[in-house]
Tab-separated table of C-alpha atoms in Angstrom:
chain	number	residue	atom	x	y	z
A	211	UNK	CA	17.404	-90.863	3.982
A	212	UNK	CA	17.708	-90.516	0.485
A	213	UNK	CA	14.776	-92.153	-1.771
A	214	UNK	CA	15.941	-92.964	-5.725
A	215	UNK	CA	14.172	-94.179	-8.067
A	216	UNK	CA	16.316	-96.877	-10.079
A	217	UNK	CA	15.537	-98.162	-13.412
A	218	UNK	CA	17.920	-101.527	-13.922
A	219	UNK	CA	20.073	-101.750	-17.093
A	220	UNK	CA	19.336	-98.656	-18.815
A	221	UNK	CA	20.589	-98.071	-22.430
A	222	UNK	CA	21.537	-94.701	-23.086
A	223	UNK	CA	20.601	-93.043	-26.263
A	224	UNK	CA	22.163	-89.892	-25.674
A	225	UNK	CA	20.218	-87.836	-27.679
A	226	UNK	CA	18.040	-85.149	-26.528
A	227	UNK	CA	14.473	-85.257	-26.532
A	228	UNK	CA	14.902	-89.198	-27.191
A	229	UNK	CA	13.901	-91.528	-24.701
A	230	UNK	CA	15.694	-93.888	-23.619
A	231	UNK	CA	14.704	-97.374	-24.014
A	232	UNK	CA	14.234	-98.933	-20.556
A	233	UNK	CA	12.916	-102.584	-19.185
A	234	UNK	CA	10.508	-101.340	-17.638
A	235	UNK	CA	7.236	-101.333	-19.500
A	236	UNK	CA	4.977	-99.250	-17.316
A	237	UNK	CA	3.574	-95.714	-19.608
A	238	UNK	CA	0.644	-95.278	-18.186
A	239	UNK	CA	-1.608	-96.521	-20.532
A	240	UNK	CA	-5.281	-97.278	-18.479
A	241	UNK	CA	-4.420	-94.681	-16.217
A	242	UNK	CA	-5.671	-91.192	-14.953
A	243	UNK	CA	-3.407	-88.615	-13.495
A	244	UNK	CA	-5.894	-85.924	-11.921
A	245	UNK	CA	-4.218	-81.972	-11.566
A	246	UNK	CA	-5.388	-80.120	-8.498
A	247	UNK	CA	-3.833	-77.239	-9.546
A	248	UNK	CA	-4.549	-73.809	-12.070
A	249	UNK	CA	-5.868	-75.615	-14.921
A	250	UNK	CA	-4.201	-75.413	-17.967
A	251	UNK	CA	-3.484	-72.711	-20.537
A	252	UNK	CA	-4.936	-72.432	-23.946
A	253	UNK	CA	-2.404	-74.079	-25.902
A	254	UNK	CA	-1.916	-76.952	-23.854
A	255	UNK	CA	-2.509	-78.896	-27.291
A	256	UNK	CA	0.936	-77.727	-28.590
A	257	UNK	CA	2.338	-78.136	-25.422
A	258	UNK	CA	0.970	-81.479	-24.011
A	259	UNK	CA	-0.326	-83.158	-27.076
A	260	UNK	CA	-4.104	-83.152	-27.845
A	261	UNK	CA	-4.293	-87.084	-27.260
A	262	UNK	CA	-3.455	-86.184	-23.325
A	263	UNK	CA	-6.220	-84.887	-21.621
A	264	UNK	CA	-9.205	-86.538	-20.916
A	265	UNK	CA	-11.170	-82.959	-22.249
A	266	UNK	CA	-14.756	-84.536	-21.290
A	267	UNK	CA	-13.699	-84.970	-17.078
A	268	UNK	CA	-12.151	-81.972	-16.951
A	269	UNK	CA	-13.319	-79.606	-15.090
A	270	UNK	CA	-13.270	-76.043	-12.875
A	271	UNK	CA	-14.533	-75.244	-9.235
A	272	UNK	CA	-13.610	-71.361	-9.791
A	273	UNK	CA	-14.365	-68.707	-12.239
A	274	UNK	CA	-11.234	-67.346	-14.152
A	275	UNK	CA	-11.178	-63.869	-13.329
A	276	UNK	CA	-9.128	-62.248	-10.940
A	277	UNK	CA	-8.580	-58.839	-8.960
A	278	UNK	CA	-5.940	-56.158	-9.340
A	279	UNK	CA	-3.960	-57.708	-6.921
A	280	UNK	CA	-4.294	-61.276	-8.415
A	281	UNK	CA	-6.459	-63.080	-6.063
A	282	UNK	CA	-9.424	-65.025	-7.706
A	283	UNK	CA	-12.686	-63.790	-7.435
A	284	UNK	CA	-16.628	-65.062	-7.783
A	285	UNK	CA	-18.466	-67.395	-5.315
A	286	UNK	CA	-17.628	-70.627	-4.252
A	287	UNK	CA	-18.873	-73.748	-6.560
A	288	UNK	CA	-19.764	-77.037	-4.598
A	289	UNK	CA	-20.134	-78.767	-7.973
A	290	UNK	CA	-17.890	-77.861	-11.281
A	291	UNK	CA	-18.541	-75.425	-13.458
A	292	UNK	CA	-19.995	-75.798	-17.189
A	293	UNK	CA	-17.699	-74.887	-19.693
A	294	UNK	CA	-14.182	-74.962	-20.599
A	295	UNK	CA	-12.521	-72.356	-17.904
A	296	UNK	CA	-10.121	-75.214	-17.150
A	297	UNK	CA	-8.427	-74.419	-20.377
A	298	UNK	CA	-7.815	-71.274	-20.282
A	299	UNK	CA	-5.745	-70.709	-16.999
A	300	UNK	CA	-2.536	-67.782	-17.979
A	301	UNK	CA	-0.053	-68.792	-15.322
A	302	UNK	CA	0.999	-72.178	-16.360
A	303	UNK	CA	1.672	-73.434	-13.103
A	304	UNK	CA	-1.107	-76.417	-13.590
A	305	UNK	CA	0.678	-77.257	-17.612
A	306	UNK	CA	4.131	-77.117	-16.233
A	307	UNK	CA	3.173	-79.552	-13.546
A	308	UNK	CA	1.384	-81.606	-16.118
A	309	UNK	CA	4.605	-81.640	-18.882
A	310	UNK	CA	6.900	-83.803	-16.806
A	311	UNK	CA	4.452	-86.856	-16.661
A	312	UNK	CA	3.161	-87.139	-20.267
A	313	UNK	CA	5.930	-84.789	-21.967
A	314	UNK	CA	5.951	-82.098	-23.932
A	315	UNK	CA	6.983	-80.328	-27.370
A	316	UNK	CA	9.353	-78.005	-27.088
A	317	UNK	CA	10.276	-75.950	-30.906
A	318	UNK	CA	10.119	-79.153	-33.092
A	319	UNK	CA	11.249	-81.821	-30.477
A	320	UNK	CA	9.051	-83.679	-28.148
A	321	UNK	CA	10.479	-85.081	-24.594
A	322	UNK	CA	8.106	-88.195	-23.401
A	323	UNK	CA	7.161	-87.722	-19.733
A	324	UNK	CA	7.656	-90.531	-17.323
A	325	UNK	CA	4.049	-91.501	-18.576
A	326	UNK	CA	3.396	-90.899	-22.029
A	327	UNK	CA	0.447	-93.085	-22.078
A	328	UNK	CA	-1.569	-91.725	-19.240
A	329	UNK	CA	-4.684	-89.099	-19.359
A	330	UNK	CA	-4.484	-85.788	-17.799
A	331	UNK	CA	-8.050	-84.760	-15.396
A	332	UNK	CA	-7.288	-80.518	-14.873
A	333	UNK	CA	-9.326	-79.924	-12.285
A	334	UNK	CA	-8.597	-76.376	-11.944
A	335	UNK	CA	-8.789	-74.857	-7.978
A	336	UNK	CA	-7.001	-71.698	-8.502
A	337	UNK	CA	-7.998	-68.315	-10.101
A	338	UNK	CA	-5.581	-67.042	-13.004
A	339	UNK	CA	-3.791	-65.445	-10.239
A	340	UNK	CA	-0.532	-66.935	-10.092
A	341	UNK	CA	0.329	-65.200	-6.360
A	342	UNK	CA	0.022	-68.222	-3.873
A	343	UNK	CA	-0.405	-72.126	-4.574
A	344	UNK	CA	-0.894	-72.468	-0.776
A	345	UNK	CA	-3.532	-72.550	1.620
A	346	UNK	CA	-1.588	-71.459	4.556
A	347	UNK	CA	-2.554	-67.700	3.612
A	348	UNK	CA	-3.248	-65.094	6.525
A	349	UNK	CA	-6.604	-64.339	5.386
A	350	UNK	CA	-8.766	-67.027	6.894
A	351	UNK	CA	-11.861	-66.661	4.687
A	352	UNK	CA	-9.683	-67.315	1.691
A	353	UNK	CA	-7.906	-70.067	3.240
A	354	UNK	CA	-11.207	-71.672	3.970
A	355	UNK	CA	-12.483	-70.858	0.403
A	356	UNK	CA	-9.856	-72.213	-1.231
A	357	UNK	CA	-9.941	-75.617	0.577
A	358	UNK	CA	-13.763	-76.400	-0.202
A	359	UNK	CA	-12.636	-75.528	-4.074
A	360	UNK	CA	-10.202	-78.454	-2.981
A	361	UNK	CA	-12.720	-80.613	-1.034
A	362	UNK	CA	-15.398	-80.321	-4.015
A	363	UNK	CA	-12.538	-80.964	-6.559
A	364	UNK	CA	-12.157	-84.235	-4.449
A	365	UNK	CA	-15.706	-85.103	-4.537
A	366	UNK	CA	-15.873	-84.604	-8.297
A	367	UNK	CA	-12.902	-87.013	-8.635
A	368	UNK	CA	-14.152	-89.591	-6.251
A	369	UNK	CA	-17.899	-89.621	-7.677
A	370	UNK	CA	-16.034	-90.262	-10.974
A	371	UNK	CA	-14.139	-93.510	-9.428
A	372	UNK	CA	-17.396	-95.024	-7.128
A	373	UNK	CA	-19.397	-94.914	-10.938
A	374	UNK	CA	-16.294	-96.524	-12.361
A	375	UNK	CA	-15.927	-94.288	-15.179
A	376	UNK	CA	-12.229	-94.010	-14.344
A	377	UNK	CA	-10.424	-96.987	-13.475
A	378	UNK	CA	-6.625	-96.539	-11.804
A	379	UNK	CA	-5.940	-93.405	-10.754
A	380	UNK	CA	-3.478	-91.186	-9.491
A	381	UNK	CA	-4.314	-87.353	-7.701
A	382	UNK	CA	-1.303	-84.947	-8.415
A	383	UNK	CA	-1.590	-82.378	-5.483
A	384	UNK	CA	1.059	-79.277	-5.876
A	385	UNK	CA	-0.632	-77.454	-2.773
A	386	UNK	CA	0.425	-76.931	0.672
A	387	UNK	CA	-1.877	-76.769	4.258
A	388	UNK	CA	-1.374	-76.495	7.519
A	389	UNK	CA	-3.237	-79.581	8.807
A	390	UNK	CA	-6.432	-79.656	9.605
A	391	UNK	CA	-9.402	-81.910	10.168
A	392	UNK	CA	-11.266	-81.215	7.407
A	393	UNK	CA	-8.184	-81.734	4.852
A	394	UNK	CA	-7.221	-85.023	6.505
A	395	UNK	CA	-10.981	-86.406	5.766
A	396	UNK	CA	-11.166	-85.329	2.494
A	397	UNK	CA	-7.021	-87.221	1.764
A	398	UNK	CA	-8.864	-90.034	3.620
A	399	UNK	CA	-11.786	-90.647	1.525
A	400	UNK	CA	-9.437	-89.667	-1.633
A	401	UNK	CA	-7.388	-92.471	-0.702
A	402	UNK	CA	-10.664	-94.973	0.760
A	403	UNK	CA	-12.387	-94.435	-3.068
A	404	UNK	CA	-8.734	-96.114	-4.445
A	405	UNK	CA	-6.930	-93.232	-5.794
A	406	UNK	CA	-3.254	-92.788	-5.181
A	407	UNK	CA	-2.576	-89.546	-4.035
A	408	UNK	CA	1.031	-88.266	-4.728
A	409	UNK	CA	1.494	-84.506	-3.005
A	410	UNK	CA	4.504	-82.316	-3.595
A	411	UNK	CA	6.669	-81.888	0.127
A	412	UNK	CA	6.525	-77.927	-0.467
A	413	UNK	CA	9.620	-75.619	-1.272
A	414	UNK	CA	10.182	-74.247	2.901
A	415	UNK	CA	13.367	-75.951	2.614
A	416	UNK	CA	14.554	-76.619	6.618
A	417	UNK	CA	11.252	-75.835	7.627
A	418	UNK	CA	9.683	-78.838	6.935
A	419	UNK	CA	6.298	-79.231	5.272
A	420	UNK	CA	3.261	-80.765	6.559
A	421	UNK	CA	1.967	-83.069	3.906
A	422	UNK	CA	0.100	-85.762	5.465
A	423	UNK	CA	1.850	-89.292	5.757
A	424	UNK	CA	-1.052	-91.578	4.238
A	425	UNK	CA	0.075	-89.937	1.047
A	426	UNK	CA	3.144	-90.132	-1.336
A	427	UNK	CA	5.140	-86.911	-0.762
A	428	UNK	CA	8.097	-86.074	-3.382
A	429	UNK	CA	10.876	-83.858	-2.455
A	430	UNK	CA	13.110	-81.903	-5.137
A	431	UNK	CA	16.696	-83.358	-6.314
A	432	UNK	CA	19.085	-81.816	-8.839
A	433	UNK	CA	22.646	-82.676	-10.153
A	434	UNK	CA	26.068	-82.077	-8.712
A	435	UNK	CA	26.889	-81.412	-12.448
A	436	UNK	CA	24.509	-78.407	-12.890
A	437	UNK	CA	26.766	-76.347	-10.794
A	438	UNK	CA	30.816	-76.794	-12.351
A	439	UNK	CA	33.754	-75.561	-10.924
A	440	UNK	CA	33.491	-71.435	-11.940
A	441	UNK	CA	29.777	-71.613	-12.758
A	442	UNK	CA	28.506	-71.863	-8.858
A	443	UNK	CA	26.512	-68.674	-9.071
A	444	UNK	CA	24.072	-69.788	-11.235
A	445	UNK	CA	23.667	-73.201	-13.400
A	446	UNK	CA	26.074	-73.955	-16.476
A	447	UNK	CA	23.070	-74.831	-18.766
A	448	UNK	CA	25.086	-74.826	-21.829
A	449	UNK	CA	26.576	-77.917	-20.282
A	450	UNK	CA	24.281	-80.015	-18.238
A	451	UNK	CA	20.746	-79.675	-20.127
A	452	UNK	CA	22.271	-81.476	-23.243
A	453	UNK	CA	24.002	-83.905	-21.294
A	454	UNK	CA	23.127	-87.708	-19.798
A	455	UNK	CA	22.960	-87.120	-16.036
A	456	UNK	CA	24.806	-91.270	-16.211
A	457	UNK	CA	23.463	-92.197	-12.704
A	458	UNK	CA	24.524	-95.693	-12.583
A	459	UNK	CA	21.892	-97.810	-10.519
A	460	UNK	CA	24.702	-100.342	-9.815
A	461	UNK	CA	27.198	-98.987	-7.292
A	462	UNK	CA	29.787	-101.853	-7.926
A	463	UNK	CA	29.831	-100.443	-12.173
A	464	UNK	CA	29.760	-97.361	-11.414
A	465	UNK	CA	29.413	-93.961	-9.248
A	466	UNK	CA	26.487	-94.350	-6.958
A	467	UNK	CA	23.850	-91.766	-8.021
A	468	UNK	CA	23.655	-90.623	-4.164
A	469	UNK	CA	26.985	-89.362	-4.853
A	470	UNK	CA	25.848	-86.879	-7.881
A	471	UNK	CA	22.703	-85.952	-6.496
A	472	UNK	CA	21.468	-83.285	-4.039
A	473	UNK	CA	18.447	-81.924	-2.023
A	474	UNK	CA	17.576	-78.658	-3.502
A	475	UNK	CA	17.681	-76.201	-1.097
A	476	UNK	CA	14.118	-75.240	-1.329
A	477	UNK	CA	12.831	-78.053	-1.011
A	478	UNK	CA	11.326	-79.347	2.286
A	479	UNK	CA	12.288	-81.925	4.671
A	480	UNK	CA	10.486	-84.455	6.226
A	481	UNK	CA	9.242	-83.496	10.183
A	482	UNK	CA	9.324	-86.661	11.708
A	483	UNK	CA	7.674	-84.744	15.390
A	484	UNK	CA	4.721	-84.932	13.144
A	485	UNK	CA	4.745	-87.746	11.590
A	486	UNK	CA	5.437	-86.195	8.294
A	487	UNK	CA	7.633	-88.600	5.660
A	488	UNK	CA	9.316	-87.153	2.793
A	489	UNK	CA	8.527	-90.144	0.759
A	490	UNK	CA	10.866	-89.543	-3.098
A	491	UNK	CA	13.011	-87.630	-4.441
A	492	UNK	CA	12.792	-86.437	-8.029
A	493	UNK	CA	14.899	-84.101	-10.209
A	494	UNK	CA	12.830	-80.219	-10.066
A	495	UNK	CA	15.738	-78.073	-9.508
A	496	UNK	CA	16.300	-75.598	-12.540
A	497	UNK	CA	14.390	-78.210	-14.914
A	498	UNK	CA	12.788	-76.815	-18.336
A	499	UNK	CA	9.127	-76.372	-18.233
A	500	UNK	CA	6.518	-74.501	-19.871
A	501	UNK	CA	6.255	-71.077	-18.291
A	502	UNK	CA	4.012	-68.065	-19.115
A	503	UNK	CA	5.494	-64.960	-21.218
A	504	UNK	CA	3.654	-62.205	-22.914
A	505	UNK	CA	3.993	-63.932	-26.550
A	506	UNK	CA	2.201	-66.866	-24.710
A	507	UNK	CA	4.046	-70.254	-23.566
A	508	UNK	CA	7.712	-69.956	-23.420
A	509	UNK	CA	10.555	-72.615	-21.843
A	510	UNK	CA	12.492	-71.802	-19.764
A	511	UNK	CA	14.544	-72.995	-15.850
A	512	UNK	CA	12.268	-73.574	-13.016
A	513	UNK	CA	12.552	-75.620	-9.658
A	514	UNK	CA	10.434	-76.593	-7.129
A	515	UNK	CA	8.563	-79.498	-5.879
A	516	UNK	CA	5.312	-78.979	-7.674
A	517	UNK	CA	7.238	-80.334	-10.785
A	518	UNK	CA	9.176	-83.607	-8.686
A	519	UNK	CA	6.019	-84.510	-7.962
């Protein structure tokens, strides 16, 4: 099955970087969108906006540094770090997750998000190793010492609901796990405390994934158009990233979008032996995001489900 998200009578602008103005009036505003992810870099202002972060919750359960071989190092931190080490993350995974909700400026043109009005909480997890956003590793003690970085990231988040200093909230997870007890309590008590919890299906393609099915898991979609006659090898961006994808949410109108649309390869499916849904679909197959280059933050195509969530 096929999961869109429609948005009734929309009236196309056409122009880039201009949204288009939609019925719907739902930004955001009053809401928190917590990252479980890298962090963010250091100029996550000129990226993001400085308006998008809520800068006094965020927070670190790691230190920054990392080894040769880019795993994180230091000792495991039950509560948060002081400081700023949130901020200051080099891989970009965490910001390029973050752009697609509450936009981003790229050169002199800013793209809204699908949330413009909501608040970012970084709670970085992962060293500035970019190697492995996954704690199916072969190394056991990492494994494990990754998930209580995850488990103490949750208890940070749900302390923060229970004394009501955040009020709706949503937990952006862009991690995969095997399942295992101690991961399904912690999604449980996530999800007890109130907080939404929307977790990306994983990029194992025909494998499956096993993201929990209490939680809101968003597969990866891309265009039909991307790909034109002569141009199968690799995407005809010249074409497609100025142009209106024109899915029409009324089939009698107009094409149905199903038609246009396809699962990208990578992304996983659903394994329904497991109980495991594959909830959405969202467009995160050779999408522009923020990505890490030697001058700093560049643009430039990346897929996977990280960003559809």
């Amino acid at each position: 099955d096929k999961d869109m998200i429609d948005v009734v009578d929309v009236q196309e602008s056409g122009a880039v970087g201009n949204p288009d103005p939609r019925e719907v009036t739902e930004t955001g505003t009053g809401v928190h969108i917590a990252l479980i992810d890298t962090g963010l870099g250091s100029d996550w202002r000129d990226v993001l906006g400085d308006d998008k972060v809520d800068v006094a919750l965020a927070r670190s359960f790691v230190e920054g540094a990392r080894t040769a071989n880019g795993l994180s190092v230091g000792p495991e931190f039950p509560n948060p770090l002081p400081g700023n080490l949130w901020e200051h993350d080099f891989c970009l995974h965490g910001t390029a997750v973050a752009a697609p909700i509450t936009g981003m400026t790229i050169g002199s043109t800013r793209v809204d998000g699908v949330a413009p009005g909501a608040k970012l909480i970084p709670l970085k997890i992962i060293g500035n190793g970019c190697t492995s956003f996954s704690l199916t590793g072969h190394n056991p003690q990492s494994t494990t010492s990754t998930l209580s970085r995850v488990l103490a990231a949750f208890d940070y988040l749900i302390g923060l609901k229970e004394q009501h200093i955040i009020g709706p909230t949503i937990l952006s997870l862009s991690i995969g796990w095997r399942r295992r007890p101690l991961a399904e309590i912690g999604i449980n008590a996530v999800l007890s405390a109130g907080i939404i919890v929307v977790q990306a299906a994983g990029n194992s393609g025909e494998l499956g994934s096993e993201v929990y099915p209490q939680v809101i898991s968003v597969g990866s979609i891309g265009w039909t158009k991307q790909f034109r006659p002569g141009t199968l090898a690799s995407p005809d961006r010249d074409f497609w990233w100025t142009q209106d994808v024109g899915f029409d949410p009324d089939p009698v109108s107009g094409p149905d979008e199903s038609s246009e649309a396809f699962v990208s390869i990578f992304s996983s499916r659903a394994i329904p032996s497991l109980g495991q849904e594959l909830d959405l679909l969202a467009p995160a197959n050779h999408v522009v995001l923020p990505v890490a280059s030697v001058s700093g933050t560049s643009f430039d195509s990346v897929g996977g489900t990280s960003f559809a969530a």
